[in-house]
Structures are given as C-alpha cells and as structure tokens.
Tab-separated table of C-alpha atoms and ligand atoms in Angstrom:
chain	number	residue	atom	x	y	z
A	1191	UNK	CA	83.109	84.213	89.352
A	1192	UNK	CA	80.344	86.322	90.240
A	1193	UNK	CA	79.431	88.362	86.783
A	1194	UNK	CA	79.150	92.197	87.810
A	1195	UNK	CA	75.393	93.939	87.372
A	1196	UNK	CA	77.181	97.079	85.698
A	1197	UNK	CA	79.814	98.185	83.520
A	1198	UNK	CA	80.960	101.592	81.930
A	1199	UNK	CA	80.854	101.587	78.806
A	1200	UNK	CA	81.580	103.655	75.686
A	1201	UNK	CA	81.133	106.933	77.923
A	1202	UNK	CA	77.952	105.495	80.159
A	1203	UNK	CA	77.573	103.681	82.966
A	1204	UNK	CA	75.137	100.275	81.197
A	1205	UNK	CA	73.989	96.952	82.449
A	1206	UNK	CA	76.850	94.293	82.710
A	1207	UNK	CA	75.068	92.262	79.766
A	1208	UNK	CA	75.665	95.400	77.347
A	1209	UNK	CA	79.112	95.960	77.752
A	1210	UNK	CA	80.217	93.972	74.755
A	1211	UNK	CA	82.522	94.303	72.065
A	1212	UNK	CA	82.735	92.661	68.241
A	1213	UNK	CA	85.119	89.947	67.531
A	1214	UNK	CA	86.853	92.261	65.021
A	1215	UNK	CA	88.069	94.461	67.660
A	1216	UNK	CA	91.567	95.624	67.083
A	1217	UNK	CA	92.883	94.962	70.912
A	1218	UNK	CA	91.256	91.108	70.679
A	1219	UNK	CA	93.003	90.005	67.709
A	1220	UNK	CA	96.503	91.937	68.773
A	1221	UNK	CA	96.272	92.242	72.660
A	1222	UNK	CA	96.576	96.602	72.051
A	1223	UNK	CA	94.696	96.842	75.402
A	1224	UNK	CA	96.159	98.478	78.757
A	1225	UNK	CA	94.506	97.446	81.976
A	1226	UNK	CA	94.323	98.215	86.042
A	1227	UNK	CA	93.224	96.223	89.039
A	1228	UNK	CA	92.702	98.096	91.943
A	1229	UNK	CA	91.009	96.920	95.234
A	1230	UNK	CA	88.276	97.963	97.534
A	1231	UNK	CA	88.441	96.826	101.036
A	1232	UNK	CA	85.017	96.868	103.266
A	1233	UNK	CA	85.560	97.896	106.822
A	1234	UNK	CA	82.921	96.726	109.070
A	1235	UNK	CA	83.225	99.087	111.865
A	1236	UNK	CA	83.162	102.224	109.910
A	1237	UNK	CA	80.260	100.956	106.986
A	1238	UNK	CA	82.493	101.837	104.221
A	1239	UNK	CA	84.117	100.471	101.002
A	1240	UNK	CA	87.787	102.143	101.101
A	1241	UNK	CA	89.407	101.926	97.572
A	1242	UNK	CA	93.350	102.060	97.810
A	1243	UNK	CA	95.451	104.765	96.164
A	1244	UNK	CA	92.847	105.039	93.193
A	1245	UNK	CA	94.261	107.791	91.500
A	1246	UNK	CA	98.009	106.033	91.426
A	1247	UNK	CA	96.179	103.493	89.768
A	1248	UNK	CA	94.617	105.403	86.846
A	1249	UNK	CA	97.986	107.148	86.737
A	1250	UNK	CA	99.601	104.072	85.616
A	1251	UNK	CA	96.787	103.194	83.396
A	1252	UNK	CA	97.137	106.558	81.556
A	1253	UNK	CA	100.776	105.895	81.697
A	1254	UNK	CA	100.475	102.419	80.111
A	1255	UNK	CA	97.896	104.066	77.583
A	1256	UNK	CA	100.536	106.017	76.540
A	1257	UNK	CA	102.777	103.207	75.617
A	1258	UNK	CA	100.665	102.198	73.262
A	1259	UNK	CA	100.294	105.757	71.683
A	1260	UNK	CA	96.735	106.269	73.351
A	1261	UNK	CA	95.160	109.817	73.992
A	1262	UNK	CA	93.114	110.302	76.372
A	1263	UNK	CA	91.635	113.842	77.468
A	1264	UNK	CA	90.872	112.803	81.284
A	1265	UNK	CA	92.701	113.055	84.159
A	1266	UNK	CA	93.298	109.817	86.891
A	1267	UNK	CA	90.578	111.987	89.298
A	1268	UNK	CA	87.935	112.346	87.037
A	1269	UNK	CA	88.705	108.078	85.904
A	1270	UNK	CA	88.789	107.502	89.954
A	1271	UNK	CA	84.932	109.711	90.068
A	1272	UNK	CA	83.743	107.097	87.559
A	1273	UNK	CA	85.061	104.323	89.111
A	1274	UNK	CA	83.596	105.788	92.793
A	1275	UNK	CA	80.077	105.928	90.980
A	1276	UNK	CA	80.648	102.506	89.412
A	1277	UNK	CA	81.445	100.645	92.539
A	1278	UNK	CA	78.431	102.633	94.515
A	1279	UNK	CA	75.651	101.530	91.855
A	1280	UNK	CA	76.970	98.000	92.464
A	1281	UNK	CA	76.045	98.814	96.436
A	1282	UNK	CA	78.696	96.486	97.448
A	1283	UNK	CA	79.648	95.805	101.682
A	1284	UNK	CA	82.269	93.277	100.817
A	1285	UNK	CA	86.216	93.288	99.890
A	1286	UNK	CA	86.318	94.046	95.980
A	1287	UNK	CA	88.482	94.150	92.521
A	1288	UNK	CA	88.304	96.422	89.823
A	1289	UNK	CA	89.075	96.637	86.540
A	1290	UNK	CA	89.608	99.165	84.052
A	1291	UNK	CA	90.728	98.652	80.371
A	1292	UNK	CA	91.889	101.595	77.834
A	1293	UNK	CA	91.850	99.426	74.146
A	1294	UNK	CA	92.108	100.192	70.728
A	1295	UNK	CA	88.532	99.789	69.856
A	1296	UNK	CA	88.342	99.466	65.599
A	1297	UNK	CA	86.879	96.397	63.413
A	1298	UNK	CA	90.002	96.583	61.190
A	1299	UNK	CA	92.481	94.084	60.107
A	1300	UNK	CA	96.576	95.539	60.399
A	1301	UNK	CA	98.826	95.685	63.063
A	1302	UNK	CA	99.812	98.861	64.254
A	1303	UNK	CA	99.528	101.466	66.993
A	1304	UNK	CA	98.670	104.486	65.193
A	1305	UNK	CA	95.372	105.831	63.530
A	1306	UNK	CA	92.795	103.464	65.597
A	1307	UNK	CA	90.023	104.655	68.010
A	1308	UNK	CA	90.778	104.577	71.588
A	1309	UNK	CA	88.180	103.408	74.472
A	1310	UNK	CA	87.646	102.891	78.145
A	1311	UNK	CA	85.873	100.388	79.795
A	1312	UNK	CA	85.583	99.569	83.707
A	1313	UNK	CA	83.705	97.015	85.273
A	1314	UNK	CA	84.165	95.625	89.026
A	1315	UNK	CA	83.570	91.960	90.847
A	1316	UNK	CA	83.977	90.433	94.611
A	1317	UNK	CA	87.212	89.658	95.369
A	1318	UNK	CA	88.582	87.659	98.359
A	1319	UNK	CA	92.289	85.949	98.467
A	1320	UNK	CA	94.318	85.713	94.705
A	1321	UNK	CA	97.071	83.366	96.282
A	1322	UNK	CA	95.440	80.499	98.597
A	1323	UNK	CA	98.999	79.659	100.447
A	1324	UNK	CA	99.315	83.240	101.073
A	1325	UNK	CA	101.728	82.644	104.650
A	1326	UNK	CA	103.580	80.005	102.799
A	1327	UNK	CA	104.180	80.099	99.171
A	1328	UNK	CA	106.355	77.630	97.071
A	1329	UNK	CA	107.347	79.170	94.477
A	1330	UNK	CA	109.979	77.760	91.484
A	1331	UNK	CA	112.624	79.527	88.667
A	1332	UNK	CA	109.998	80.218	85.890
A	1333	UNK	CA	112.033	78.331	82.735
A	1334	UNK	CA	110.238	81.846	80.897
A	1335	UNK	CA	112.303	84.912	81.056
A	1336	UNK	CA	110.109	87.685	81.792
A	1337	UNK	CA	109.544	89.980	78.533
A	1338	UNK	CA	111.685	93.270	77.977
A	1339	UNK	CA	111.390	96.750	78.090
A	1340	UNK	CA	112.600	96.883	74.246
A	1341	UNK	CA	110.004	93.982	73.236
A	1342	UNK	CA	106.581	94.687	75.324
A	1343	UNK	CA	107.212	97.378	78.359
A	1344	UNK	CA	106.934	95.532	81.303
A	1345	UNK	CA	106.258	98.753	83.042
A	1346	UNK	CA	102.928	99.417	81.734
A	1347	UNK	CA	99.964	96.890	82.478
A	1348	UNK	CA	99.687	95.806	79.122
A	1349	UNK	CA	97.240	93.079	77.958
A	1350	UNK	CA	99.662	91.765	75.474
A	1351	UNK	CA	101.958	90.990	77.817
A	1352	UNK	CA	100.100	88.446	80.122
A	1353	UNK	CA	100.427	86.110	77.991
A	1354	UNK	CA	103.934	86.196	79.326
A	1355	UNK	CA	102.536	86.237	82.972
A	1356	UNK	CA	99.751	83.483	82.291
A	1357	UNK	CA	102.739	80.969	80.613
A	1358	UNK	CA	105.139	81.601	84.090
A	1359	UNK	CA	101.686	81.117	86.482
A	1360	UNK	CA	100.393	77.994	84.388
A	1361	UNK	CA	103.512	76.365	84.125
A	1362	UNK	CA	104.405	76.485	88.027
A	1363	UNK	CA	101.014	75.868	88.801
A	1364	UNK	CA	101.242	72.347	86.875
A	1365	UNK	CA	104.036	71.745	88.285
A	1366	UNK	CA	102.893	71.785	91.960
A	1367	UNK	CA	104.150	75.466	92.439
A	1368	UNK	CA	101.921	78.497	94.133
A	1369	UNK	CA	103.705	80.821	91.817
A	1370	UNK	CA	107.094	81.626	89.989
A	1371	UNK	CA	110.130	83.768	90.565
A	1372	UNK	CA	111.093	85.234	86.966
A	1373	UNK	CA	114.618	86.114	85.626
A	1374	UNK	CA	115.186	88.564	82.964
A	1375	UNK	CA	117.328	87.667	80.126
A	1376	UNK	CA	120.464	88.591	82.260
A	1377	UNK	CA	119.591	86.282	84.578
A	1378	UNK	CA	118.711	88.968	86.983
A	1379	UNK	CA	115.138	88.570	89.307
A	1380	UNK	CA	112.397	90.618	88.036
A	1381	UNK	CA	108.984	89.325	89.810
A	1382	UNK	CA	106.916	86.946	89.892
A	1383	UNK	CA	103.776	86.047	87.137
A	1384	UNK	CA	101.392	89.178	89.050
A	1385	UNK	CA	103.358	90.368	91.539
A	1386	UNK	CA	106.265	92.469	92.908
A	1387	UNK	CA	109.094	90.710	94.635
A	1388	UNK	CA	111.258	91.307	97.941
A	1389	UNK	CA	113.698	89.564	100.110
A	1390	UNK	CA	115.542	90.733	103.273
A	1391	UNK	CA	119.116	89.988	103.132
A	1392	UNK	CA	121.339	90.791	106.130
A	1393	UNK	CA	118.163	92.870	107.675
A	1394	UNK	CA	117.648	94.756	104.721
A	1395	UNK	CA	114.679	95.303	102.431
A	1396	UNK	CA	115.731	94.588	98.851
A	1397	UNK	CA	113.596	94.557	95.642
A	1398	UNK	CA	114.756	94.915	91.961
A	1399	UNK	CA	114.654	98.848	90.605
A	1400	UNK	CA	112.162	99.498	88.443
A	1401	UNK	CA	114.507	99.332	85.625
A	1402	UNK	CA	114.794	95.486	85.552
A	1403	UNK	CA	111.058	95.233	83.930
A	1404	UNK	CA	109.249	95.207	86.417
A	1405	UNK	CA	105.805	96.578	86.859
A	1406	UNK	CA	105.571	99.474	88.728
A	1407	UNK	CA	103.350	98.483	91.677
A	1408	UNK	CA	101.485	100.500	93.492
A	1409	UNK	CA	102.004	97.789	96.811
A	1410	UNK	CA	105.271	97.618	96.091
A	1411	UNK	CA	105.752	101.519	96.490
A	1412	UNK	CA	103.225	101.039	99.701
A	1413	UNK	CA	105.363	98.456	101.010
A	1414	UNK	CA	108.875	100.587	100.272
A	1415	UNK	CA	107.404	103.305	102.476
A	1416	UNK	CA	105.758	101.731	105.168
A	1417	UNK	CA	108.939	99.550	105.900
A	1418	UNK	CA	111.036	102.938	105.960
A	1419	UNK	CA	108.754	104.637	107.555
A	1420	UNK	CA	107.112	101.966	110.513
A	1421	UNK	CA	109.923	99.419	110.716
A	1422	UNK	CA	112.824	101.796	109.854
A	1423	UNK	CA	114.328	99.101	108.093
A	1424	UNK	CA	117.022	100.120	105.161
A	1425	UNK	CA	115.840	100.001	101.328
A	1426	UNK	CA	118.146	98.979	98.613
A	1427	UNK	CA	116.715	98.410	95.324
A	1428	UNK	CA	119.479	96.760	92.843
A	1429	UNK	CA	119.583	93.783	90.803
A	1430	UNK	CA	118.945	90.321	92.498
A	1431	UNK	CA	121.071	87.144	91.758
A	1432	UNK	CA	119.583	84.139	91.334
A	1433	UNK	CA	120.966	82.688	94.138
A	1434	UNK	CA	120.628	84.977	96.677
A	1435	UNK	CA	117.236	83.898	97.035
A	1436	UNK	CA	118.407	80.360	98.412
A	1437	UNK	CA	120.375	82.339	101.330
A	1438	UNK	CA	117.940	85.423	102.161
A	1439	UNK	CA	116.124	85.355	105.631
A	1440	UNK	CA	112.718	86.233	103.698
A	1441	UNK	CA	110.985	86.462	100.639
A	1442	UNK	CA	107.427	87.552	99.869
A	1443	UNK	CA	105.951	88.930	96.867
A	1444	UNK	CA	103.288	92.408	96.537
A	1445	UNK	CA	100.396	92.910	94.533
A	1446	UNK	CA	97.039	94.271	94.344
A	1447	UNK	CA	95.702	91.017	93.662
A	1448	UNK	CA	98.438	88.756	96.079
A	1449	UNK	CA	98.763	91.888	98.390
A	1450	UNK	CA	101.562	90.489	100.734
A	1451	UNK	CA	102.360	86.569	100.269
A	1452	UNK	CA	105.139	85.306	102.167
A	1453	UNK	CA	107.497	82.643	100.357
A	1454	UNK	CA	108.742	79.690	102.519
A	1455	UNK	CA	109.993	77.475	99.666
A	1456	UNK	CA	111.872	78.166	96.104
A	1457	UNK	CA	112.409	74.747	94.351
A	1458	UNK	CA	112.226	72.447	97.631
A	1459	UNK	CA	114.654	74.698	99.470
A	1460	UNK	CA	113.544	76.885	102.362
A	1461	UNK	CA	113.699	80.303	102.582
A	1462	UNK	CA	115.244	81.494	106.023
A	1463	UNK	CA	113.836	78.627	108.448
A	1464	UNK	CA	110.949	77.883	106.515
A	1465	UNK	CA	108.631	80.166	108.259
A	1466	UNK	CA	106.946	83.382	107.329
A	1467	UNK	CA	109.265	85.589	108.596
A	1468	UNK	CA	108.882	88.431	111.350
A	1469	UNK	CA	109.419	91.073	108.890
A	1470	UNK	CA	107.105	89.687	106.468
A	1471	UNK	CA	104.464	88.866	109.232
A	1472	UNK	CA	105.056	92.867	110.536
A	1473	UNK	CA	104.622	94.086	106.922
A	1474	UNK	CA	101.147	91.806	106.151
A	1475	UNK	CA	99.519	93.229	109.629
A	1476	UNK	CA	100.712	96.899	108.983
A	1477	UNK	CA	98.921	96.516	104.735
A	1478	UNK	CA	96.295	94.866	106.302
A	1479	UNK	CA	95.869	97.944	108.588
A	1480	UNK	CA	96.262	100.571	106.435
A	1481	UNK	CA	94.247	98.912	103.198
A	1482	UNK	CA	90.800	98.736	105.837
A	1483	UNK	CA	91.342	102.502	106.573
A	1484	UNK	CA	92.603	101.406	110.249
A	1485	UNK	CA	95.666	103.417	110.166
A	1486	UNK	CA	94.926	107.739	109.894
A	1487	UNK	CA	97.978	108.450	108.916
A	1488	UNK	CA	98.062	106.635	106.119
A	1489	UNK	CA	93.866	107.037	105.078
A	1490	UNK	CA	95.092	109.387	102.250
A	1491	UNK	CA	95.746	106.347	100.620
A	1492	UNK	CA	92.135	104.835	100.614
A	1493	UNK	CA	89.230	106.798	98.810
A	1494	UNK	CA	85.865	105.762	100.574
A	1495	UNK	CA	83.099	105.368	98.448
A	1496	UNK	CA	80.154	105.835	100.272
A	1497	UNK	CA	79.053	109.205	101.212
A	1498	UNK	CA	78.343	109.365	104.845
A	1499	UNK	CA	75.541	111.500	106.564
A	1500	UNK	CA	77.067	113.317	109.574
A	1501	UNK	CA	74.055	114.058	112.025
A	1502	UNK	CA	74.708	118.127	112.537
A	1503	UNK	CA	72.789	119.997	115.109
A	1504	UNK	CA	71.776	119.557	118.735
B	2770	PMP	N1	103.778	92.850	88.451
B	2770	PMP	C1	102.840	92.472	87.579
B	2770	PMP	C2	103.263	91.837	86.295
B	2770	PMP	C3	101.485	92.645	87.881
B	2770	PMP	O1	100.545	92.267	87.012
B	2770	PMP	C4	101.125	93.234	89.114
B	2770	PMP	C5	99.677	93.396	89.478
B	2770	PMP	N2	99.147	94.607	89.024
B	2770	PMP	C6	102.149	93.647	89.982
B	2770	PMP	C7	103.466	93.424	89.621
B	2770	PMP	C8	101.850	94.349	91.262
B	2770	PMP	O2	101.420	95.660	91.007
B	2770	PMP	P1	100.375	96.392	91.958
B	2770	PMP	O3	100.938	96.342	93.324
B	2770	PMP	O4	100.273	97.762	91.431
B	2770	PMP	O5	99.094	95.638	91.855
C-alpha cells in the first residue's frame, strides 16, 4: 500500500515518516485506541475530491472515544477542517480512505481506562475496491460470535475489537470465503467482519437494529434512507434468524470500505437466484451516484475539499 506523504500528529500536520509512536504506548500493548475510515471519492467532471458525511464520521469517533472514557475538547467540524487540510496537502485527484485514531497515548505498564493521556492522529492513503467479488460475494456462518455490547461495545469503532473482525475475515478467507455473516451469542445476525448487513425478504428492506452489536454505519444509515426515500421500499429493522438468509431474495452487506457488495452465495447455497439482485443493483447505482456528488439532493452528504475559483465579473 502506498505509504501517505503526511500525517497529523500530536496537534500538527508532519511528514508521514514522523508520525510515530514508542512501543510502550498504552493503546499498542492493550488495543485502548478508537478509530474512523471515511472515504473520498474524485469526480472527474467537476475536479473535486468529495468526502462523504465527514462530520457523522468524527461523530462516531468522538462517540467511540467516549467509550473508552476519552475527553476531547473538539467538535466533529473542527476534526472534519483538519482532515479537509490533511487530504488537500496530500493534493490527491483519485478515490481515497482515511483514517483517524483517538488512543491512549502513555509509556506505562497497567490496564485501565482512567488517568492516561489522550491523542489524535489522522493520516490518509489511495483507496480503490475493499471486496474484489463485490457483485457476487460468498460469504459463510463465521464459527466466531461477534463480541458484545457488555464485553467490547460493538457500537464504537474500537481497535480492540478487530481482533474479533480480523479472526471472522481470516478464517472465511482461508476457507475460500469473500467474507462472513456473524451471529451474536443468541444466534441472532449481527454483520459481517467490516460491514453492515441487509436482506430483502418478501420485498422488504431488513437489517438488524442497532441493538444487536452492530456498528453503527454511516452507509448503513445512507442506505436506510435512500431505499425509503428513492425506492420507497419498507424498512424493518429486527433481529435476523439464521436461516432466513437461505430463503431471502437478496443479501448485500454496507460499509465505508465494502460500500455496497451484493451476496450471491452463503455456504454453497444461493441467495435468491444467484444473481445480484434488482434491488441491490438499484441501491449500488443510486451510492455510487450520490458518493461522486452526482446526485444534488443528496450533496449535503459529501464535503468537497478543494476550494474552487468561481470566475466573477464580465
Ligand atoms: N461494521 C463494522 C464492524 C465495521 O468495521 C464497519 C466499517 N466501518 C461497518 C460495520 C460499516 O460502517 P460504515 O458504513 O460507517 O463504514
């Protein structure tokens, strides 16, 4: 992966190279770190980087922060001005990923929460697809459950946790699997290693409530509204049985990183008739659309990053 040439760092934007932290560093040894990944999409046609819903982003970040008994004295528009400056020293024309990270910063040995320094850091690399069979996942049952709300919030977007997330993706990926579908401990669906989940059962968009830990996406709440909104399809969000998956007419999972990936296949069986399905296909257009700044009424959604010269006068 292509290193970045900048980084902010310990209150100041500094070379890539500089942004560097000790091996004694509380959040390396105990995973007290909170994270983000946000993407900027280039549009060709208007010259401009468009970053989606930035400050829902931080929000969550500050959110997650706050799990882990973090205080921080900014607010997700001033994080989103940094991250706007960030991306614009970096100059880039292309489709990106960014990454900020709230950690407890201390050299100290002792496991706790409490009493440790808090820091930012936020750096930013190219990014093109995260799932390569992105029109026609197979996906399998993770054998991991996903972790709890009363062991590590799944909620928040904390670095701990993906340790959960990188057992699921590695195991189905040795296996022969794009990704996994994960259960919670009552055997419910809860999403997938990185990624929201959805099916449409009888016509009807269905997703697990954000009370079955789950993250909270920020797709996922895209997704809810443009398929109310555009398709006028019907939302429930309930718990998912296992095997209601096996009888759905779609499936696709939501992301920053996986944006919309359809799912053809769980464990050898089809989903639907083994196609991406029409709803699925609508849904990947109308993100594709409105993530490249393409659709007005949704470009309160995307920040752009470059500041364009209007030509005033005669
Ligand atoms: N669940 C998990 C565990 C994730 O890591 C992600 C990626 N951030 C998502 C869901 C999707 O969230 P979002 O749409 O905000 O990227």
């Amino acid at each position: 992966m292509q290193l970045p040439n900048y980084a902010y760092f310990e209150g100041q934007f500094v070379p890539y190279s500089e942004a560097k932290v000790g091996v004694m560093t509380h959040a390396f040894n105990y995973g007290t770190a909170a994270f983000g990944g946000i993407r900027g999409y280039w549009n060709n046609e208007h010259e401009q980087l468009y970053i989606f819903r930035p400050v829902d982003h931080f929000q969550r970040l500050l959110h997650s922060a706050r799990m882990l008994c973090m205080e921080f004295d900014i607010t997700a528009e001033s994080l989103t001005q940094i991250c706007l400056e960030l991306v614009r020293m970096e100059g880039y024309r292309r489709d990106i990923y960014i990454r900020p990270i709230v950690y407890k910063a201390d050299e100290i040995i002792g496991v706790k929460l409490h009493d440790l320094e808090d820091k930012l850091t936020m750096f930013s690399v190219p990014f093109d697809r995260y799932v390569a069979n992105d029109t026609n996942a197979h996906v399998t049952f993770s054998s991991w459950r996903r972790v709890d709300d009363n062991m590590i919030p799944a909620r928040g977007k904390i670095s701990g946790a993906y340790v959960n997330s990188a057992l699921i993706k590695t195991d189905a990926v040795r296996a022969g699997f794009d990704e996994a579908l994960v259960l919670n401990q009552d055997g419910h669906l809860s999403e997938g290693s990185a990624m929201n989940v959805f099916m449409i059962r009888d016509g009807k968009l269905i997703t697990p409530p954000t009370t079955d830990n789950i993250l909270e996406g920020i797709t996922r709440r895209s997704i809810l509204e443009l398929a109310k909104e555009e398709l006028g399809l019907e939302i429930i969000e309930r718990p998912i049985d296992r095997t209601e998956v096996f009888i759905c007419e779609e499936l696709f999972m939501t992301g920053t990183a996986a944006q919309v990936t359809a799912v053809t296949r769980v464990d050898f069986r089809a989903v639907g008739n083994g196609q991406m399905g029409q709803v699925t296909t609508k849904l990947r257009q109308l993100f594709n659309e409105v993530v490249r700044g393409n659709l007005p009424r949704y470009q309160h959604w995307n920040t752009a990053v470059y500041i364009q010269e209007t030509i005033s006068g005669v």
